[in-house]
Short mmCIF file of C-alpha atoms in Angstrom, two decimals:
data_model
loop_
_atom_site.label_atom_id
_atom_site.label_comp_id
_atom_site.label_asym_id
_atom_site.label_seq_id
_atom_site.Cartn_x
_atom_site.Cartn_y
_atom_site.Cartn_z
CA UNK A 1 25.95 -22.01 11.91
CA UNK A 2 27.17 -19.52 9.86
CA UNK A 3 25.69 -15.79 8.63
CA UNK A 4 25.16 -17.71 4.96
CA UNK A 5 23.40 -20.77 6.32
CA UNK A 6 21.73 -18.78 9.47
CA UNK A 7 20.32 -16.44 6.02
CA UNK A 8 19.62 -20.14 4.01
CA UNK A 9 17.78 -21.32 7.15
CA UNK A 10 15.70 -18.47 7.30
CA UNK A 11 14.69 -17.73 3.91
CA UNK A 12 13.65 -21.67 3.51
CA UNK A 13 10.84 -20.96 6.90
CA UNK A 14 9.83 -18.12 5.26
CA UNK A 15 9.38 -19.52 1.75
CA UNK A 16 7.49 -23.00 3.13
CA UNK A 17 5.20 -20.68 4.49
CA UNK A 18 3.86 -18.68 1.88
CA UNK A 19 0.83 -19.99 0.78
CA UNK A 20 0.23 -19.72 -2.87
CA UNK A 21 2.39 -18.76 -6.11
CA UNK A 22 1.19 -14.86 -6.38
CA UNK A 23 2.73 -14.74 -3.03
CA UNK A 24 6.23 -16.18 -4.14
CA UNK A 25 6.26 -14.55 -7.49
CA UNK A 26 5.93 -10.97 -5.23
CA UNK A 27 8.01 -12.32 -2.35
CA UNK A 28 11.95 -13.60 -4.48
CA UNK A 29 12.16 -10.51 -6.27
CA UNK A 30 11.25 -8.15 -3.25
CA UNK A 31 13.70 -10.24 -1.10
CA UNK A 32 16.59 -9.63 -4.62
CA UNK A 33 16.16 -6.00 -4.02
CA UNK A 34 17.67 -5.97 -0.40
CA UNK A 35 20.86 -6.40 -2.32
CA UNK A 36 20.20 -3.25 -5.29
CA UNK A 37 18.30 -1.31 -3.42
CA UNK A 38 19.37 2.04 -4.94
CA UNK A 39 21.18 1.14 -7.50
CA UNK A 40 18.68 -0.36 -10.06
CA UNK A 41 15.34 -1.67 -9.55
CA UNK A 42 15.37 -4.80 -12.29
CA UNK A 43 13.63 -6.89 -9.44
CA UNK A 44 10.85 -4.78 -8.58
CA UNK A 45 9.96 -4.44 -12.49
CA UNK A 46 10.17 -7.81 -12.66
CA UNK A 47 8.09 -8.35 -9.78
CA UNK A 48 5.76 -5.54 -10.96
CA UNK A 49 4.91 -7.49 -14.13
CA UNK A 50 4.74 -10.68 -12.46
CA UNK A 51 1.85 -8.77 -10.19
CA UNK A 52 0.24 -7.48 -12.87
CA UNK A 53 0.13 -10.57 -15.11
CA UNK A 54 -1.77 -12.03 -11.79
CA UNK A 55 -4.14 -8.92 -11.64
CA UNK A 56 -4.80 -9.81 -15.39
CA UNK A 57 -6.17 -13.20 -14.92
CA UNK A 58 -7.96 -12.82 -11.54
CA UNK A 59 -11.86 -12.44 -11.11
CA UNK A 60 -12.06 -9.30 -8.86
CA UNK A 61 -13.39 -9.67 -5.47
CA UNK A 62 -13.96 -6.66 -4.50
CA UNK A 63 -13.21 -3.74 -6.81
CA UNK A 64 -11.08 -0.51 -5.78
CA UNK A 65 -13.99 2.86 -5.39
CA UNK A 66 -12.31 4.61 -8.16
CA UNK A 67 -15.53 5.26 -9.87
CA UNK A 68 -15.36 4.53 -13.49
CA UNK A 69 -11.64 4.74 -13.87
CA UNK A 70 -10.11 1.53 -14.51
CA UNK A 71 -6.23 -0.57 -13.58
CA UNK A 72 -3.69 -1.46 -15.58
CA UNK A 73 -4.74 -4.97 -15.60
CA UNK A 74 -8.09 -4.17 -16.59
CA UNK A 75 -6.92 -1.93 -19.64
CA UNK A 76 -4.44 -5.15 -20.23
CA UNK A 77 -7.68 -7.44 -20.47
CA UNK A 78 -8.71 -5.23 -23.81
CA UNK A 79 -6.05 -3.09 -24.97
CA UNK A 80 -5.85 -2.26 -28.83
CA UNK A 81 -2.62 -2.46 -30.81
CA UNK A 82 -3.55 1.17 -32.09
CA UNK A 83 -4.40 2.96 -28.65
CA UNK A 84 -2.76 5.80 -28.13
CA UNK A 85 -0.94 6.22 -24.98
CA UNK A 86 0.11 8.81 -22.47
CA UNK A 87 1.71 9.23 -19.22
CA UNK A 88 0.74 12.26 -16.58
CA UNK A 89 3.81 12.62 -14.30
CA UNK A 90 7.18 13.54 -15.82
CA UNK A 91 8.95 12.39 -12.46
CA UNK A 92 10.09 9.00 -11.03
CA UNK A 93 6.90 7.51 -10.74
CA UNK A 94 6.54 8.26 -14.88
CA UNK A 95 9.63 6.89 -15.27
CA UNK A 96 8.42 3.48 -13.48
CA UNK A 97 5.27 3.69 -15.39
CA UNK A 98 7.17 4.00 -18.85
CA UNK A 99 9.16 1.30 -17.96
CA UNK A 100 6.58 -1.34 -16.79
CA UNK A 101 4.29 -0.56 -19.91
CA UNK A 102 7.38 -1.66 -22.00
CA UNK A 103 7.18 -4.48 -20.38
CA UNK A 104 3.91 -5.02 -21.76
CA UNK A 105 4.72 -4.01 -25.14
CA UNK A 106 2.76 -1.02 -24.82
CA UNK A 107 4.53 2.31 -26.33
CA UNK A 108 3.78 5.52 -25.28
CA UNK A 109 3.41 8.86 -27.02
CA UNK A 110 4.54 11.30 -24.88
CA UNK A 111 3.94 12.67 -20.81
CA UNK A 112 1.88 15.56 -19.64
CA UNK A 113 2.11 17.43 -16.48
CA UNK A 114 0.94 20.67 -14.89
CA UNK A 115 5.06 21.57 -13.93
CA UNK A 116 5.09 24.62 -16.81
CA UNK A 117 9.05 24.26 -15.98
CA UNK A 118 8.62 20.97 -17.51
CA UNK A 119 6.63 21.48 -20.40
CA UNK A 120 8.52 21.86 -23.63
CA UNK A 121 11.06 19.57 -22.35
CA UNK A 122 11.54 15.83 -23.42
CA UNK A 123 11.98 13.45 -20.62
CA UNK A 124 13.15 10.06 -21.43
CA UNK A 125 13.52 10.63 -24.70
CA UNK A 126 9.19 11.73 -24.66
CA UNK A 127 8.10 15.37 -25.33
CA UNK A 128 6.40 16.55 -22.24
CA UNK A 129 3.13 18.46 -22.94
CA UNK A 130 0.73 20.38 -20.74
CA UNK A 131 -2.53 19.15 -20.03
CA UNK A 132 -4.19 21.07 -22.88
CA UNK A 133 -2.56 18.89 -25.42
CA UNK A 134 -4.74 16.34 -24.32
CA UNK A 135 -8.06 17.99 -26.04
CA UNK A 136 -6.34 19.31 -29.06
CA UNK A 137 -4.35 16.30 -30.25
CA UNK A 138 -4.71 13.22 -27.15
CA UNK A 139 -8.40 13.37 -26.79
CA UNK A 140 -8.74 9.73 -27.00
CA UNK A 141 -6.02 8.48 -26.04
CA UNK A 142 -5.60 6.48 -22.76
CA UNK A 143 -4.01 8.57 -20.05
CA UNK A 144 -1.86 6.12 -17.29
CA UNK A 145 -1.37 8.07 -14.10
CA UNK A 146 2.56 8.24 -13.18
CA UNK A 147 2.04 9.37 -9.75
CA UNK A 148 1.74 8.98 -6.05
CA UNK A 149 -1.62 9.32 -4.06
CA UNK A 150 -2.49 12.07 -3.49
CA UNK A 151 -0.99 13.90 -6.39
CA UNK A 152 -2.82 11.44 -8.38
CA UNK A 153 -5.83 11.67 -6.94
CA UNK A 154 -6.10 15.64 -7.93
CA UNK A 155 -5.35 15.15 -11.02
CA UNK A 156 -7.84 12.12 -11.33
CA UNK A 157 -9.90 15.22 -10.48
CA UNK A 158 -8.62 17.75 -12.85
CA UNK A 159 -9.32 15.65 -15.78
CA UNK A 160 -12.76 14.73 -14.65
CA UNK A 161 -13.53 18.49 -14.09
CA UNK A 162 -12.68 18.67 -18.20
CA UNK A 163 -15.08 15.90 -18.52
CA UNK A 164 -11.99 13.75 -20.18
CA UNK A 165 -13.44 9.93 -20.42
CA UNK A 166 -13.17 8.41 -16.92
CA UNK A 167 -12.93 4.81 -19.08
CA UNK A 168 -9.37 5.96 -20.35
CA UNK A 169 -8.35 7.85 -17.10
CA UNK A 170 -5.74 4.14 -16.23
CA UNK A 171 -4.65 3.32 -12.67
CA UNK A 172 -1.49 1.82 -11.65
CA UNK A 173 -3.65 -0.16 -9.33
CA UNK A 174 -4.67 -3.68 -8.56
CA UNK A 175 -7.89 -4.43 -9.25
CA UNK A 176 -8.44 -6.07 -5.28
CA UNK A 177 -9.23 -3.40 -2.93
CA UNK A 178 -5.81 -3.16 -0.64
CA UNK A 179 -6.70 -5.07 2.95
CA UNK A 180 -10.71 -5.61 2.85
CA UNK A 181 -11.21 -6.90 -1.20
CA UNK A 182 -8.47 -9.78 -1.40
CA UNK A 183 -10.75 -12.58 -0.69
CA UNK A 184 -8.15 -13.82 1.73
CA UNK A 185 -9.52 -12.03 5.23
CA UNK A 186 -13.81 -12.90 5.62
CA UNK A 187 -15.34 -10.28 8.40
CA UNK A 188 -16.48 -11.89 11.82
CA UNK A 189 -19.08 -10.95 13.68
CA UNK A 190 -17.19 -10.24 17.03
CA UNK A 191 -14.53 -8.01 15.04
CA UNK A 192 -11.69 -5.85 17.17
CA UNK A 193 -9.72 -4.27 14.85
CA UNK A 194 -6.62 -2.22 15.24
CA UNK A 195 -6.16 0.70 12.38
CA UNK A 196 -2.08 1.33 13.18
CA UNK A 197 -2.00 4.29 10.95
CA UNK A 198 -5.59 5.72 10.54
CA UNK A 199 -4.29 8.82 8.47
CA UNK A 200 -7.37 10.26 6.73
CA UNK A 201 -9.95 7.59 8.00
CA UNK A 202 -9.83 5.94 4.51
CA UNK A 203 -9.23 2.22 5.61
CA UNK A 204 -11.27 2.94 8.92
CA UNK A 205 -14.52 3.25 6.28
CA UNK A 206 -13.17 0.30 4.46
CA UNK A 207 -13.76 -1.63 7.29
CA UNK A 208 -16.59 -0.80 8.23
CA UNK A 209 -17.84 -1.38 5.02
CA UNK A 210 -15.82 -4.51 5.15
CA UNK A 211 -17.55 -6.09 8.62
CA UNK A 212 -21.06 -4.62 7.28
CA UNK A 213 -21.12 -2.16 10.03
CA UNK A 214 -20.73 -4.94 12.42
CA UNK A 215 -18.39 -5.20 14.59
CA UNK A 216 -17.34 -5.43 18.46
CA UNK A 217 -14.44 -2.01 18.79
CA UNK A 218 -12.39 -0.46 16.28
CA UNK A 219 -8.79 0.98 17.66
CA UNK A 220 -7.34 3.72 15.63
CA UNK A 221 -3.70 4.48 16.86
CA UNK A 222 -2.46 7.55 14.47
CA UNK A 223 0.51 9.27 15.66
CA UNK A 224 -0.06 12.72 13.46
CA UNK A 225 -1.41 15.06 15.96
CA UNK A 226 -3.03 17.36 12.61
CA UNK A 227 -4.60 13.67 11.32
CA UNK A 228 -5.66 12.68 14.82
CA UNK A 229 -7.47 16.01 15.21
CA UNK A 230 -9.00 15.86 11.81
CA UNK A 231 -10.13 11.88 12.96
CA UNK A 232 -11.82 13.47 16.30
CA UNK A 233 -14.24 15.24 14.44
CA UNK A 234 -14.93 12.75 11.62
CA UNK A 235 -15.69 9.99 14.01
CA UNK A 236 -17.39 12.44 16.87
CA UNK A 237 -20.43 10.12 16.78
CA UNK A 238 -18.79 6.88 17.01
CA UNK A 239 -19.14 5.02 20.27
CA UNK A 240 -17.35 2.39 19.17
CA UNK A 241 -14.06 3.75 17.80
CA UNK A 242 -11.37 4.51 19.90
CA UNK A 243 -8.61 7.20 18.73
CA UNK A 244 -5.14 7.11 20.48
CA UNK A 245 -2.71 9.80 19.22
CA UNK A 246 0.58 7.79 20.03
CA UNK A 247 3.25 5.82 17.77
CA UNK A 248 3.32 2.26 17.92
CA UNK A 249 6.22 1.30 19.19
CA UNK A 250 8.11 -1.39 20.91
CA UNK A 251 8.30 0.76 24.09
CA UNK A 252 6.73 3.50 25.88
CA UNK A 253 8.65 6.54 25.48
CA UNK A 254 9.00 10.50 23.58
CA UNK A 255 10.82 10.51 19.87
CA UNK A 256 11.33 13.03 17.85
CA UNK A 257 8.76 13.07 14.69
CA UNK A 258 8.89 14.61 11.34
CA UNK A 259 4.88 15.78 10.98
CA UNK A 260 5.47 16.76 6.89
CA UNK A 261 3.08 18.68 4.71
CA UNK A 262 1.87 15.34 3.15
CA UNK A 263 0.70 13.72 6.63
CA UNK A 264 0.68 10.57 4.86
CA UNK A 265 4.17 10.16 5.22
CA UNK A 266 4.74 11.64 8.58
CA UNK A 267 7.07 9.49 11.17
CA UNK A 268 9.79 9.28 14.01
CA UNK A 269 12.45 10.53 12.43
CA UNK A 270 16.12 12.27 14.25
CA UNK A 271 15.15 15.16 11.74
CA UNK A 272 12.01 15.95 13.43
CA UNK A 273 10.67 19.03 14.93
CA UNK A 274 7.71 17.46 16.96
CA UNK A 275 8.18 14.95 19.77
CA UNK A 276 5.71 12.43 19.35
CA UNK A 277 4.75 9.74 22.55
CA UNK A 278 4.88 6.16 21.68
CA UNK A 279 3.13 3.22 23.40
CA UNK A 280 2.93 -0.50 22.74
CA UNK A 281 0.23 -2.21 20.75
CA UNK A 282 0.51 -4.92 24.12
CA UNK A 283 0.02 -2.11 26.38
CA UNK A 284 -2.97 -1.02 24.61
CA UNK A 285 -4.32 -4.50 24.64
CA UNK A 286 -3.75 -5.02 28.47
CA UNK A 287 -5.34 -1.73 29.34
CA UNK A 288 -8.67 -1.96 27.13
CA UNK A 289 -8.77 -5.86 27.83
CA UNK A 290 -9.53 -6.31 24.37
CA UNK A 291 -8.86 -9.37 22.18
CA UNK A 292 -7.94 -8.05 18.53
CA UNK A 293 -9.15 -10.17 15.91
CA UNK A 294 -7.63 -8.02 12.99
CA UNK A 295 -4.46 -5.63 12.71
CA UNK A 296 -3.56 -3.47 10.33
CA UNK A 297 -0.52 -1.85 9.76
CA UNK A 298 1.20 1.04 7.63
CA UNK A 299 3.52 3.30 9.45
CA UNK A 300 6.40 4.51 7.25
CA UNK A 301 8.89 1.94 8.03
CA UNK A 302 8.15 1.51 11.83
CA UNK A 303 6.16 -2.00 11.26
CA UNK A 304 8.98 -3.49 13.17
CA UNK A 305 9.38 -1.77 15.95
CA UNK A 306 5.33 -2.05 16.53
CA UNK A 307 4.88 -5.35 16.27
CA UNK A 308 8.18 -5.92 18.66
CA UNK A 309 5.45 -4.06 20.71
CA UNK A 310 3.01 -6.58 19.83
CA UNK A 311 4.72 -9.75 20.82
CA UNK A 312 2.13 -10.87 23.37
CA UNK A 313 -0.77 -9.39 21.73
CA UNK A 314 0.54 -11.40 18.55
CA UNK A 315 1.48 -14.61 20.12
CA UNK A 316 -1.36 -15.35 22.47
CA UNK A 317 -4.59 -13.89 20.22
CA UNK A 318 -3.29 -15.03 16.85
CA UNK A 319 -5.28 -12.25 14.96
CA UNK A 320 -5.17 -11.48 11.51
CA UNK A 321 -2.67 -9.19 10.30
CA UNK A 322 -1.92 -6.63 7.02
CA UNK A 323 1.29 -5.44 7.45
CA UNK A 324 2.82 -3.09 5.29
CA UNK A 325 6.81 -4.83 3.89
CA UNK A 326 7.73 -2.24 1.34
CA UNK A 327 9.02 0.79 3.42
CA UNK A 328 12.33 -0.53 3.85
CA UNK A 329 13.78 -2.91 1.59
CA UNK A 330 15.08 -5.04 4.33
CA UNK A 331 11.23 -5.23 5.78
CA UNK A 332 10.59 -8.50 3.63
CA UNK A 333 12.78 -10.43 5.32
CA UNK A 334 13.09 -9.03 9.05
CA UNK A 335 9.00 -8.57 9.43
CA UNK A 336 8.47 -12.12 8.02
CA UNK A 337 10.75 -13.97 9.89
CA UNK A 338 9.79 -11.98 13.23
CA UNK A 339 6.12 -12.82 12.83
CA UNK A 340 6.88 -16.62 11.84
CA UNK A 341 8.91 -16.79 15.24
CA UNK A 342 6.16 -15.67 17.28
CA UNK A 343 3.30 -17.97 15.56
CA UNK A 344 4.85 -20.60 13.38
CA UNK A 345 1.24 -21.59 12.67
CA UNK A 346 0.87 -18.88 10.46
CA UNK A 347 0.18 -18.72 6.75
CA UNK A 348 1.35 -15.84 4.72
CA UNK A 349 -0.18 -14.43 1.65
CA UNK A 350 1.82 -11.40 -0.24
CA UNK A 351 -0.23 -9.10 -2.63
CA UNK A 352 0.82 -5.69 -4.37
CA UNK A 353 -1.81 -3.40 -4.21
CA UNK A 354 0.27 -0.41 -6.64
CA UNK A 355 2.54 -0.72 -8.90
CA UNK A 356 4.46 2.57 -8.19
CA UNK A 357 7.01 0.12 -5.95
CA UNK A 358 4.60 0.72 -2.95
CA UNK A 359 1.65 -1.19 -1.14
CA UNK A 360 3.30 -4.30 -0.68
CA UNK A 361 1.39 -5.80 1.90
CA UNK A 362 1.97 -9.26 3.86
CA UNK A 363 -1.40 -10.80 4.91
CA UNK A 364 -0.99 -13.70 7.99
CA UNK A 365 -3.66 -15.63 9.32
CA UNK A 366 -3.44 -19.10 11.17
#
């Protein structure tokens, strides 16, 4: 067989099983961007609007705790030809946002942002304005946030703290709370979960809200030593949560790490100034005797390697799984067709949970 039929082969198991048409409709154009990765991003638009269009028509299952802000798909459900509309962010995640409300039709006014270098300026052909243009002349018009978390988070903030309407404050979210509020995972009562990138604790509290506070162990394997210390405290009164400050890996062993400023992002990386230990989700497994019933996983582009590391943990227990596929554009393909080797019986389900490019997230469960 050769590389073109090996490739036809494989993409045909991984298309027969995903398990509904969201999950295609996210999947061909995510697998189309392998091949123009960095030099245009058509498919990711297109699969962006495709998303969208399904966040539209869905009945929420369990809303995002953004407080009264609202998505894109919700704003889509009652838009007004007349609204007026601007973009905070004059910076690549603007620029996505500009393009994917033109897909919609939608025009926009102009962008704001707190850069005074870019104030003044026009950027894509939009004047760029600083955020005290919003009360003189945009006080009602419908801000879309054009940035990453956590920048966009703070200035979530900064308009609330100018008591600017949080109804036209717009996310470029889904509407389905990312891992816990798809409908597609129900808790157990005899729930081991492994958190493979804990970060700030956020998706540790999901799940507990999640399970209902019940639940058997929770794992938390975070491999930034300035996260891990922050988790130690935050969970001092936890009997039940375990914190390991290691990498998942596919072997036991010292890398170097790049610990950045914006911990959310930190990784192994040959640029790094840290050495970081890594162990094996199996190891972990073997020496807790523990029987994981849920995984999640988002680790900057080192899904791979980890669940390499999880092979017996994965084939014998058959639990759950979130696993971040947008870190590397390859990911879509190689993480699929690794987990579909190890349990064949699985089902995947693909939902986008931004629409900034990231939070693509593969859901498997037998």
């Amino acid at each position: 067989m050769n590389n073109n039929e090996l490739l036809s082969t494989t993409l045909k198991d991984i298309y027969a099983h995903l398990a509904d048409e969201e999950s295609r409709d996210i999947f061909i154009p995510r697998f189309e961007h392998i091949f123009h990765a960095g030099e245009h991003e058509e498919a990711l638009i297109s699969m962006m609007h495709k998303a969208i269009l399904w966040d539209v028509n869905r009945t929420p299952y369990k809303r995002w705790n953004i407080g009264d802000s609202i998505t894109i798909g919700e704003y889509l459900k009652h838009k007004n030809a007349f609204d007026s509309i601007c973009i905070w962010g004059a910076g690549r995640c603007g620029k996505l946002t500009l393009r994917i409300l033109n897909q919609f039709g939608l025009s926009v006014e102009c962008f704001l942002d707190n850069d005074k270098a870019k104030v003044g300026t026009r950027y894509l052909d939009k004047p760029v304005y600083s955020s005290e243009k919003i009360f003189s002349d945009y006080h009602n018009a419908y801000i879309f946030i054009g940035m990453f978390y956590p920048y966009a988070w703070q200035v979530i903030q900064q308009l609330r703290d100018s008591r600017f309407p949080s109804e036209r404050i717009i996310l470029m979210y889904s509407v389905e709370e990312q891992y816990f509020g798809t409908g597609l995972i129900e808790p157990r009562e005899d729930e081991v979960y492994y958190d493979v990138g804990v970060f700030d604790g956020a998706t540790i509290d999901a799940f507990i809200r999640f399970s209902n506070n019940r639940y058997k162990q929770i794992i938390g394997i975070e491999a930034d030593k300035k996260n891990y210390d922050y988790l130690l405290d935050k969970y001092k009164n936890k009997d039940i949560l375990r914190l390991i400050n290691k990498g998942a890996w596919n072997e036991s062993g010292t890398f170097k790490f790049n610990s950045c400023l914006d911990s959310a992002i930190s990784k192994i990386d040959d640029i790094g100034e840290t050495l970081l230990e890594t162990t094996t989700i199996d190891k972990i497994t073997e020496e807790l005797q523990l029987t994981p019933t849920f995984i999640k996983m988002d680790i900057e582009g080192a899904e791979l390697k980890a669940l390499e590391g999880a092979e017996k943990t994965i084939k014998h227990c058959h639990p759950r799984l979130a696993i971040s596929v947008y870190h590397k554009a390859e990911d879509i393909a190689d993480i699929l067709h690794y987990i579909l080797r190890l349990v064949p019986e699985y089902k995947f389900y693909l939902r986008q949970h931004t629409y900034h490019f990231a939070e693509t997230v593969l859901y498997c469960m037998v």
